[in-house]
CSV table of C-alpha atoms in Angstrom, one decimal:
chain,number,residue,atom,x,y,z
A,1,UNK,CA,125.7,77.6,118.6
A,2,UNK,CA,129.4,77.4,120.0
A,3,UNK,CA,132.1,76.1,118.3
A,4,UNK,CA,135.7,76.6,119.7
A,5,UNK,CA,134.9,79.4,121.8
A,6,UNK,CA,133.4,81.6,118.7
A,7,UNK,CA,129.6,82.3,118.6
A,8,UNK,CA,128.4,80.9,114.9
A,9,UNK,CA,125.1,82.5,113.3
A,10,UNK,CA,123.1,81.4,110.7
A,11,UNK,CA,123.3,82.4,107.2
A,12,UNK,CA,121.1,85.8,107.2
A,13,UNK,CA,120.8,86.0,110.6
A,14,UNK,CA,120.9,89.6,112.1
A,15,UNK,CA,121.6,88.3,115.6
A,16,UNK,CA,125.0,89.7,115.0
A,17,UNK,CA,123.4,93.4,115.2
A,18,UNK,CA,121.0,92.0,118.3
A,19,UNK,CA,118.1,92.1,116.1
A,20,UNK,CA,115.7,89.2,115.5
A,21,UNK,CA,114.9,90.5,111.7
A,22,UNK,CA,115.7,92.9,109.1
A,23,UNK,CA,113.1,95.9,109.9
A,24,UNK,CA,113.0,97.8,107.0
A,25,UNK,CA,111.9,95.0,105.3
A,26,UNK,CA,107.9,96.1,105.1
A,27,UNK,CA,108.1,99.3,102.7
A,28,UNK,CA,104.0,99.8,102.5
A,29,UNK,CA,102.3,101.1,106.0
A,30,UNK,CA,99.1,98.7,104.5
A,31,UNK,CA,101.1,95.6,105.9
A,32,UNK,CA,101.9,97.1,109.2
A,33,UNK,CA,99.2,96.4,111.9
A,34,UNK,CA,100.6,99.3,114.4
A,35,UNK,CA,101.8,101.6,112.0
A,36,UNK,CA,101.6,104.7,114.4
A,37,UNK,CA,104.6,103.4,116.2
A,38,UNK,CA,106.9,104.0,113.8
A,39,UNK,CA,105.2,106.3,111.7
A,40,UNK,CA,107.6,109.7,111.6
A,41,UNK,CA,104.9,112.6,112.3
A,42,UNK,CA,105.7,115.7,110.2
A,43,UNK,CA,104.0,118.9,110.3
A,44,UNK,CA,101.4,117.2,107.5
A,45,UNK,CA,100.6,114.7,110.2
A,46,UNK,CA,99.9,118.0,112.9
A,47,UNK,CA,97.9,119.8,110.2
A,48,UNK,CA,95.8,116.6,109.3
A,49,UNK,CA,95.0,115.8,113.1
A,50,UNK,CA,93.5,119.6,113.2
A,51,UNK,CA,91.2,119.4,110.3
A,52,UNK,CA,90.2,115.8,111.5
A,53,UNK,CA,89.8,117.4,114.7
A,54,UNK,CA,87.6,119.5,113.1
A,55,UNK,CA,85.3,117.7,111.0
A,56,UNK,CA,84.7,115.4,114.1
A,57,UNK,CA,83.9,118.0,116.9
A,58,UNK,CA,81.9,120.7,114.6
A,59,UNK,CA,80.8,118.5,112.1
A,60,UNK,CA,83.1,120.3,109.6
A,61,UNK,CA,82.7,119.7,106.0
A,62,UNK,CA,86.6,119.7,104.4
A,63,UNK,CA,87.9,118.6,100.7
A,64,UNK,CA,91.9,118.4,100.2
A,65,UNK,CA,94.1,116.9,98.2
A,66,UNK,CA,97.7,115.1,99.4
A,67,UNK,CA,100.0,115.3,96.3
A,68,UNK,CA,103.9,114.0,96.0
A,69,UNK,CA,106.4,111.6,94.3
A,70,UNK,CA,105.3,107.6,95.1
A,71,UNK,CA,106.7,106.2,98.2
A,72,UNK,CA,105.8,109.7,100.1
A,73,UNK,CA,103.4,108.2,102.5
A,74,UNK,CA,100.2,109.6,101.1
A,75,UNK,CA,98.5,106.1,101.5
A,76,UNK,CA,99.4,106.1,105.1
A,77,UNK,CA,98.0,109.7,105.6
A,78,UNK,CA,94.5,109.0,103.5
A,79,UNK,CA,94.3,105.5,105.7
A,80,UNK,CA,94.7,107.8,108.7
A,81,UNK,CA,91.9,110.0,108.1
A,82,UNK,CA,89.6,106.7,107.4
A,83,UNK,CA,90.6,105.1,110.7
A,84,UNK,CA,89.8,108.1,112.5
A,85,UNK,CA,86.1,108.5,110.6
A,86,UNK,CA,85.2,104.7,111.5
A,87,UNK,CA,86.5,104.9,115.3
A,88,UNK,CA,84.5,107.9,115.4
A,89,UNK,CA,81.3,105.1,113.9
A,90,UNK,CA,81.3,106.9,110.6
A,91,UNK,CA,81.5,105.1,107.3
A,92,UNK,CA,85.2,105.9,105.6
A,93,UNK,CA,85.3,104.8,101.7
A,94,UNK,CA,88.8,104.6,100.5
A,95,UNK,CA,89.2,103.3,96.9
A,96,UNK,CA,92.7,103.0,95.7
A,97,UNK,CA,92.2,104.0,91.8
A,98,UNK,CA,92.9,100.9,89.7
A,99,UNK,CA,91.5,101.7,86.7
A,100,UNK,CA,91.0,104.9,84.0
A,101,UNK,CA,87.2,104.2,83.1
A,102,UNK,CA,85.1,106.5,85.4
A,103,UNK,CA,82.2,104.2,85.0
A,104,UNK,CA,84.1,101.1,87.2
A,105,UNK,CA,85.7,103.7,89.2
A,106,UNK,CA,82.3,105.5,90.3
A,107,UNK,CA,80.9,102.0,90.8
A,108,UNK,CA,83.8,101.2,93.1
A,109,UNK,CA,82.7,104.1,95.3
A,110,UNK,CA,79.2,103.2,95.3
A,111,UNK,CA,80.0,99.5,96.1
A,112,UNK,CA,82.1,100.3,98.9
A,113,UNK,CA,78.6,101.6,100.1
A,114,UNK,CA,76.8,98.4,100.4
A,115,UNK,CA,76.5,96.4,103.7
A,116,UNK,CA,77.7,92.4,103.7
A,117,UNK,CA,75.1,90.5,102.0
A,118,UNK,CA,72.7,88.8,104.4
A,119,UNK,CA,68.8,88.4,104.1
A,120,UNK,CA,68.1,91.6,105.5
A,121,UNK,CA,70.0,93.7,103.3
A,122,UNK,CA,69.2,92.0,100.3
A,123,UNK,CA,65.6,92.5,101.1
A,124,UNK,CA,66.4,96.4,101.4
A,125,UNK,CA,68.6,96.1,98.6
A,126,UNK,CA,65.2,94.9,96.7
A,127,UNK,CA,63.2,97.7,98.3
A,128,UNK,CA,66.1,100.2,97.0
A,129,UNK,CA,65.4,98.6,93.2
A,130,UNK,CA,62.0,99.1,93.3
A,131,UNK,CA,62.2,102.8,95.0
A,132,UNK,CA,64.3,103.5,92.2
A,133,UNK,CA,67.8,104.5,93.7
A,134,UNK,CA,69.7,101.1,92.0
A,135,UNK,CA,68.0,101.5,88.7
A,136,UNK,CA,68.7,105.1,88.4
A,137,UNK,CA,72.6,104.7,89.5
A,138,UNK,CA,72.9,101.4,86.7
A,139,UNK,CA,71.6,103.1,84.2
A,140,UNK,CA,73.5,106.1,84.5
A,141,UNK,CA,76.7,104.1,85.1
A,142,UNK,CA,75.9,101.8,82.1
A,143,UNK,CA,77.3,104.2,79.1
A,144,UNK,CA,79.6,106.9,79.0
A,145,UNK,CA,76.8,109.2,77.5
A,146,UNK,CA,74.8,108.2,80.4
A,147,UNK,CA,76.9,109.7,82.6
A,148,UNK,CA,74.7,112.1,84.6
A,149,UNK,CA,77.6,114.3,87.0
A,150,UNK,CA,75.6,115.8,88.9
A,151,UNK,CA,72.3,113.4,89.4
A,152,UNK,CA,75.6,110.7,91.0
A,153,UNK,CA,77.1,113.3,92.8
A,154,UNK,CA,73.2,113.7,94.6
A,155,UNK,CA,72.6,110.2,95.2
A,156,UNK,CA,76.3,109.8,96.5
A,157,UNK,CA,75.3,112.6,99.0
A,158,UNK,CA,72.1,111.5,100.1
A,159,UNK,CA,74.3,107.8,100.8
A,160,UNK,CA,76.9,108.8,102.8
A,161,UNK,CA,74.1,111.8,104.4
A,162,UNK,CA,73.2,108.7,106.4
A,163,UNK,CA,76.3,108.5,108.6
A,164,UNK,CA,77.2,110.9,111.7
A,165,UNK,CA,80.8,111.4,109.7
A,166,UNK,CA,82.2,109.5,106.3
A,167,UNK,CA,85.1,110.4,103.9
A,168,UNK,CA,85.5,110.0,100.8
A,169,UNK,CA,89.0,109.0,99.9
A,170,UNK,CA,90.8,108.4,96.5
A,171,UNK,CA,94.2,107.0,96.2
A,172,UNK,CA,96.5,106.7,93.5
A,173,UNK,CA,94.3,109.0,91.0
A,174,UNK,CA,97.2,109.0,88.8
A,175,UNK,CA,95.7,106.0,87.5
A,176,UNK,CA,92.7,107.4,85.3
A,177,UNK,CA,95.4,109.9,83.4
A,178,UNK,CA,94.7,107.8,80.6
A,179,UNK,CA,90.7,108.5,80.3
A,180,UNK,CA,89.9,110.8,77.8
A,181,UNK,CA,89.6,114.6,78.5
A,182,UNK,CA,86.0,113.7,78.3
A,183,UNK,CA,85.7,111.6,80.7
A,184,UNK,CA,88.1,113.3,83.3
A,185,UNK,CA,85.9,116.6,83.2
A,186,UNK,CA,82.7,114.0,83.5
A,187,UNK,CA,84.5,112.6,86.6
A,188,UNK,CA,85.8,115.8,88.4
A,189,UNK,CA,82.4,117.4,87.6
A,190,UNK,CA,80.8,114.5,89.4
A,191,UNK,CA,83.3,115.3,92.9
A,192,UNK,CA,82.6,119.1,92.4
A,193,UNK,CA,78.9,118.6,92.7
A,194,UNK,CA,79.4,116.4,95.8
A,195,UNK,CA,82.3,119.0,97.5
A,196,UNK,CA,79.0,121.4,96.8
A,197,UNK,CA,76.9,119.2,98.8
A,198,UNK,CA,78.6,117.4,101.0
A,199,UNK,CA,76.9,116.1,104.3
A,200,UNK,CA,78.1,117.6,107.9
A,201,UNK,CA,81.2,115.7,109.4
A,202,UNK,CA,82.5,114.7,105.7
A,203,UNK,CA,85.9,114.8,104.4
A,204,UNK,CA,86.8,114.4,100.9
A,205,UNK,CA,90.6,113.6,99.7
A,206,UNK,CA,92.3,112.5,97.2
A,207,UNK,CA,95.8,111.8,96.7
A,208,UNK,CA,98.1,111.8,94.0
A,209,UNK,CA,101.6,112.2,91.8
A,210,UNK,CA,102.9,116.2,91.2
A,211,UNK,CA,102.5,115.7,87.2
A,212,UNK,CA,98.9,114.4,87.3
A,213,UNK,CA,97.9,117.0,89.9
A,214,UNK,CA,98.9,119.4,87.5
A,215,UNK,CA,97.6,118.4,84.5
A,216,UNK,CA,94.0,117.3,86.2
A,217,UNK,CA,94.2,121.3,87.5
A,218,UNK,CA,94.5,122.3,83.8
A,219,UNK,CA,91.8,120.6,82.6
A,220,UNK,CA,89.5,121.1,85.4
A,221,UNK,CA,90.4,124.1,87.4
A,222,UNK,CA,87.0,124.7,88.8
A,223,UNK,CA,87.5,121.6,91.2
A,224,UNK,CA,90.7,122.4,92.1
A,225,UNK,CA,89.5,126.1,93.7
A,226,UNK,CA,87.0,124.0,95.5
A,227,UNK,CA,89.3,122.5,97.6
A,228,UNK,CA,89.9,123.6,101.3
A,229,UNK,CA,93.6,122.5,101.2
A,230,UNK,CA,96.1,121.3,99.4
A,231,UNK,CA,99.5,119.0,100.8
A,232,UNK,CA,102.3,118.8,98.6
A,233,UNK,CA,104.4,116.3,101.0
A,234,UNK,CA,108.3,117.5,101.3
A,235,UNK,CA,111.1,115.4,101.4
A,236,UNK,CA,112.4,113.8,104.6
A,237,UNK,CA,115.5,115.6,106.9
A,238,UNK,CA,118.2,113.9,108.0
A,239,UNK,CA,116.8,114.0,111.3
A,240,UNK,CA,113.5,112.6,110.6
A,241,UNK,CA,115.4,110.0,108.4
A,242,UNK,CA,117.7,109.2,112.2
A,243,UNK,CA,114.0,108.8,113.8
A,244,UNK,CA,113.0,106.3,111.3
A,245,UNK,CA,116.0,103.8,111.7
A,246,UNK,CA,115.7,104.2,115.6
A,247,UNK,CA,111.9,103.6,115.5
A,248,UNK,CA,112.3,100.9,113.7
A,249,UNK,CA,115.1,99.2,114.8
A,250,UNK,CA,114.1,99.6,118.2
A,251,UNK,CA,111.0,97.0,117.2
A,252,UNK,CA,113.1,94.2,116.6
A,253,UNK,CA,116.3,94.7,119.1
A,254,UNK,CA,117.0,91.5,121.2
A,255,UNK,CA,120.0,93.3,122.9
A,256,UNK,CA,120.5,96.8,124.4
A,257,UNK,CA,122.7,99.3,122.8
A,258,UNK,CA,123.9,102.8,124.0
A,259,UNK,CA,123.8,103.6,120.3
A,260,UNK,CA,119.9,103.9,119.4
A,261,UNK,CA,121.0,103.4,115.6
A,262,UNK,CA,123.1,100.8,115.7
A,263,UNK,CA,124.3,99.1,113.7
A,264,UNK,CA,124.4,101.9,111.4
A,265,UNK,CA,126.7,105.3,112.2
A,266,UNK,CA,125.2,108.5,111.4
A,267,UNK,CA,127.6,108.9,108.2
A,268,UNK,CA,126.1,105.8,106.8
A,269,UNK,CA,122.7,107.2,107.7
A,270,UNK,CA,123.3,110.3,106.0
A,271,UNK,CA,124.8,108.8,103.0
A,272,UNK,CA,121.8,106.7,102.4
A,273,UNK,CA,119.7,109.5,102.7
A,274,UNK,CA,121.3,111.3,100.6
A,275,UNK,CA,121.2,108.5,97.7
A,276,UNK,CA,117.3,107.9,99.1
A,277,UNK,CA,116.8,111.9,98.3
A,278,UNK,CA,114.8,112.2,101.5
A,279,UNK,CA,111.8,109.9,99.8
A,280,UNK,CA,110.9,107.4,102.5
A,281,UNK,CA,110.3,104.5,100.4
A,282,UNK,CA,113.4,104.5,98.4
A,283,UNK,CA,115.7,105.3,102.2
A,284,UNK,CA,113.9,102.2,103.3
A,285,UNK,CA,114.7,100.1,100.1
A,286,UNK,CA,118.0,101.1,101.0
A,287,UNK,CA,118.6,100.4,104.2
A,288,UNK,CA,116.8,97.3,104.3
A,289,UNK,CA,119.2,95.8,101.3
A,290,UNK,CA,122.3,97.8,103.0
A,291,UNK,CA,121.3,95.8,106.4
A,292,UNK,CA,120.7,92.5,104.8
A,293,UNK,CA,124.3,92.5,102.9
A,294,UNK,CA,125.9,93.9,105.7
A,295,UNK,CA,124.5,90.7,107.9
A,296,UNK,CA,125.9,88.3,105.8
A,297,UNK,CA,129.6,89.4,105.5
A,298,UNK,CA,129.6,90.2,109.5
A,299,UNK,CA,130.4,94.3,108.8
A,300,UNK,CA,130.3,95.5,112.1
A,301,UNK,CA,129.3,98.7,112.4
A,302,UNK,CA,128.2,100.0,109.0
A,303,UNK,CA,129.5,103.0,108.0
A,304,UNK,CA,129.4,105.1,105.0
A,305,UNK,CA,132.3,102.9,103.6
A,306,UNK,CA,130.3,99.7,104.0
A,307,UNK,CA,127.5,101.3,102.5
A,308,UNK,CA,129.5,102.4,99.2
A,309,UNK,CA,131.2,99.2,99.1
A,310,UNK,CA,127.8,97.5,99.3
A,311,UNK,CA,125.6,99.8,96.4
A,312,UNK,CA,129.0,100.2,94.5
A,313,UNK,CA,128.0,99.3,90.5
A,314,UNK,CA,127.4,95.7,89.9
A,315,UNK,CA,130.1,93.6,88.9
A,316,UNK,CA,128.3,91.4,86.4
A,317,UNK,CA,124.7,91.0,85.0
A,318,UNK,CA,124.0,88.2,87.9
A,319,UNK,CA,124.7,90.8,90.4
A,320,UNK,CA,122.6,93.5,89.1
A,321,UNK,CA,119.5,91.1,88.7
A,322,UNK,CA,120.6,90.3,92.6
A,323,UNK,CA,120.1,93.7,93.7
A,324,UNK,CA,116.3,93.8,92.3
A,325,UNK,CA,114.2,94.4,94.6
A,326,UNK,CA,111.5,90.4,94.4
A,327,UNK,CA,108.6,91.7,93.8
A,328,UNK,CA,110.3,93.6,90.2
A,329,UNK,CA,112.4,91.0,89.1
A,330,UNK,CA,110.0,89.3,86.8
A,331,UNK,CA,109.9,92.9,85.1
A,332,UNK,CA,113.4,93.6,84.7
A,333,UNK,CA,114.2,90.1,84.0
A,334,UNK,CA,111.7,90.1,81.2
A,335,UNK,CA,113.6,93.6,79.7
A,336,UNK,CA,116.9,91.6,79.9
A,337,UNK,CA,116.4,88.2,78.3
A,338,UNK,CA,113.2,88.6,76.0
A,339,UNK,CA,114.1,92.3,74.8
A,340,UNK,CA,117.8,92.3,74.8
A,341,UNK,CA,117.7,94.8,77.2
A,342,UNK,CA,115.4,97.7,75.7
A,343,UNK,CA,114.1,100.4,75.0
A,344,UNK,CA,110.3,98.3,75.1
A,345,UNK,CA,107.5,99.9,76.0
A,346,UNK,CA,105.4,99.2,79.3
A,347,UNK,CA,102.4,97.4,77.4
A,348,UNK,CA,104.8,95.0,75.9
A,349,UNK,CA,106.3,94.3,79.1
A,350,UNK,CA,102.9,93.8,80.6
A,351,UNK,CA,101.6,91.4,77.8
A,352,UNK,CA,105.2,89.0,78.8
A,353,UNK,CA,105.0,88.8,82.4
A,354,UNK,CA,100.8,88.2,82.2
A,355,UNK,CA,100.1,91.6,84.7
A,356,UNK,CA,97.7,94.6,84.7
A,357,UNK,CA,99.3,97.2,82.4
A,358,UNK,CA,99.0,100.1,85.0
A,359,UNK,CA,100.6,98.1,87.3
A,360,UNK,CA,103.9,97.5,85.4
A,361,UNK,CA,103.9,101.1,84.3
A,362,UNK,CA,104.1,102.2,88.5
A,363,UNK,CA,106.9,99.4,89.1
A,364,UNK,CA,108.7,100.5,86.0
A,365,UNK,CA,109.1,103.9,87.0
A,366,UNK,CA,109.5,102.5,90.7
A,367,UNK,CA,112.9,101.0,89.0
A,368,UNK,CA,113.6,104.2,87.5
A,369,UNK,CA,113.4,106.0,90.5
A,370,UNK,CA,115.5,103.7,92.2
A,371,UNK,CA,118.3,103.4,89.4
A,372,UNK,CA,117.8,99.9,88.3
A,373,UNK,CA,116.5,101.2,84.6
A,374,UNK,CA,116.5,103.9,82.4
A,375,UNK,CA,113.8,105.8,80.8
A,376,UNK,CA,113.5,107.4,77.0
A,377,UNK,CA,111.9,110.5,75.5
A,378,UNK,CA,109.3,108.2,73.5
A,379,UNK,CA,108.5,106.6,77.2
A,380,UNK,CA,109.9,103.0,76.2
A,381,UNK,CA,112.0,101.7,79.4
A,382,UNK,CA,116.1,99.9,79.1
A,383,UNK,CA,118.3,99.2,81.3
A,384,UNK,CA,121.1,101.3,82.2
A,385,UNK,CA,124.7,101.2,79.6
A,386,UNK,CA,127.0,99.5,82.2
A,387,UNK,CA,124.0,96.6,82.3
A,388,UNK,CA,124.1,97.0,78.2
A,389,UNK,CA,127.6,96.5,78.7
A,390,UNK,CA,127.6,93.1,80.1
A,391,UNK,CA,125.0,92.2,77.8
A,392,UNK,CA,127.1,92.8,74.7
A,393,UNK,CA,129.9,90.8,76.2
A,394,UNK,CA,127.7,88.1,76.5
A,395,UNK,CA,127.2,88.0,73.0
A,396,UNK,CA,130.5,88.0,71.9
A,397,UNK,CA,131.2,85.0,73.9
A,398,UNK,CA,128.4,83.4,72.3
A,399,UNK,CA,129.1,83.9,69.0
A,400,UNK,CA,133.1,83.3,69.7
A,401,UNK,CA,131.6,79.3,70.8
């Protein structure tokens, strides 16, 4: 609207740039329906295409693993593969790990098996119980010490044989670090019997953190040599890290620029990738809050001086609880006010804000990665001394009333 000759905006309003939105705002490539067209292709992306490429035109049989820090993209890359195995009319399972029993976990893979429930599958799902296949895959998924590696790893193999291609895809494996050692070899056993097997046109992969990878390898090494490749994912360069802002500002631009990465200049870009440490999630965090305080105090353009003004330390505790990110507040606000700041450990943190314990342990380290707290040698989580700082103050004016 006009007033006096001056052009007004609206609280939050990125008009100012010529943007209709803050596009750095989705982090996750899950909530993006066309992904591709800002997705950053590095040579893992090339490589990938080739073994897909593979697998689909000489019915190939692959197994690899995509390993690096979280927020690398290695969702995006398994979620790739699957899309290419279904367009293909092959039957992609992707199971992000959720748990550390095997016993859910296997059943996760066999349930992504089943068909939607109609009349006629529930008559061959009868059929299956009395042939024998359900019965034998309950019972041995019933108990630990039922837990037949090799019988599953057969009956998995003679499922997915019925499909011209189909993947197997594991995300987040991280997340069944806590099983016992038993249980892990039970598990890997169970995959290295299928890897033996597998159908043509298959691709098994699963992805995830460096230290996991590593200790998995220890315990199980004879999977590991299995495998046909292995991804560790690098960092972003600086100039991948310029294609990503102009990709994805370029999605929400109401007005043409000359400047493909405006409102940013290239020392702000490089600042922010240098604070992000080339991981794609945490540049995006970045940008994304840089861009949204920027909007509302009009800087125009944003340089590496607005950036440092912007992430300088927080002035107060009110400002550093601004500056989590929503979907972690609940976490660090729980630290703050019913722990006095820390050192608590994950599951007590997970018992006060009522979530899944592996769950707060990812975001936790999530806010360690990204500054916001503070980790110990005995694995308990605080925040860091100048939020300590303000807490202490806080208590002296308390006690001074």
């Amino acid at each position: 609207m006009e007033a006096g000759g001056l052009k007004l905006y609206p609280y939050q309003s990125y008009e100012v740039y010529g943007l209709s939105r803050n596009p750095f705002e989705q982090l996750a490539s899950e909530g993006i329906s066309d992904v591709e067209s800002i997705h950053v292709y590095q040579e893992i992306d090339m490589r990938l295409q080739m073994i897909i490429s593979e697998v689909i035109g000489n019915k190939s049989s692959i197994a690899m693993s995509i390993v690096g820090p979280l927020g690398m993209g290695k969702t995006q890359r398994l979620k790739t593969i699957a899309k290419t195995i279904e367009e293909n009319h092959g039957k992609a399972i992707y199971v992000k790990v959720d748990t550390n029993d095997i016993l859910k976990l296997t059943r996760d893979i066999f349930y992504a098996l089943k068909p939607p429930k109609s009349r006629t599958n529930i008559f061959l799902e009868n059929l299956s119980r009395k042939l024998g296949f359900i019965d034998r895959l309950e019972k041995m998924l019933s108990d630990r010490d039922e837990y037949k590696s090799r019988d599953i790893a057969e009956l998995l193999t003679e499922q997915m044989g019925k499909y011209p291609y189909c993947a197997l895809l594991l995300d987040e494996l991280e997340n069944m670090g806590s099983a016992s050692e038993r249980e892990k070899i039970q598990f890997f056993e169970m995959l290295r019997h299928f890897i033996s097997n597998m159908p043509k046109g298959c691709i098994v992969a699963f992805a995830c953190v460096p230290e996991a990878y590593e200790e998995y390898s220890k315990i199980f090494p004879a999977f590991f040599m299995r495998l046909h490749y292995e991804f560790k994912l690098r960092p972003m360069s600086i100039d991948e890290t310029y294609e990503l802002v102009k990709k994805r500002l370029n999605k929400v631009r109401i007005r043409d620029t000359d400047d493909p990465i405006y409102p940013f200049t290239e020392e702000a870009i490089k600042l922010i990738h240098q604070l992000g440490k080339g991981n794609p999630r945490q540049i995006l965090r970045l940008l994304h809050y840089v861009l949204s305080e920027a909007s509302k105090h009009k800087f125009d353009p944003i340089d590496d001086y607005v950036v440092t003004t912007i992430l300088e330390e927080p002035k107060s505790l009110e400002e550093y609880l601004t500056r989590i990110p929503k979907e972690y507040k609940d976490l660090v606000e729980a630290i703050v006010y019913e722990f006095n700041g820390g050192p608590v450990s994950y599951i007590q943190i997970a018992k006060a804000v009522k979530r899944p314990g592996i769950q707060v342990y990812d975001q936790l380290n999530e806010l360690i990665r990204l500054g916001f707290l503070v980790g110990d040698p005995k694995g308990n989580y605080k925040v860091p001394e100048y939020v300590r700082k303000f807490l202490e103050e806080g208590q002296a004016e308390n006690e001074e009333e």
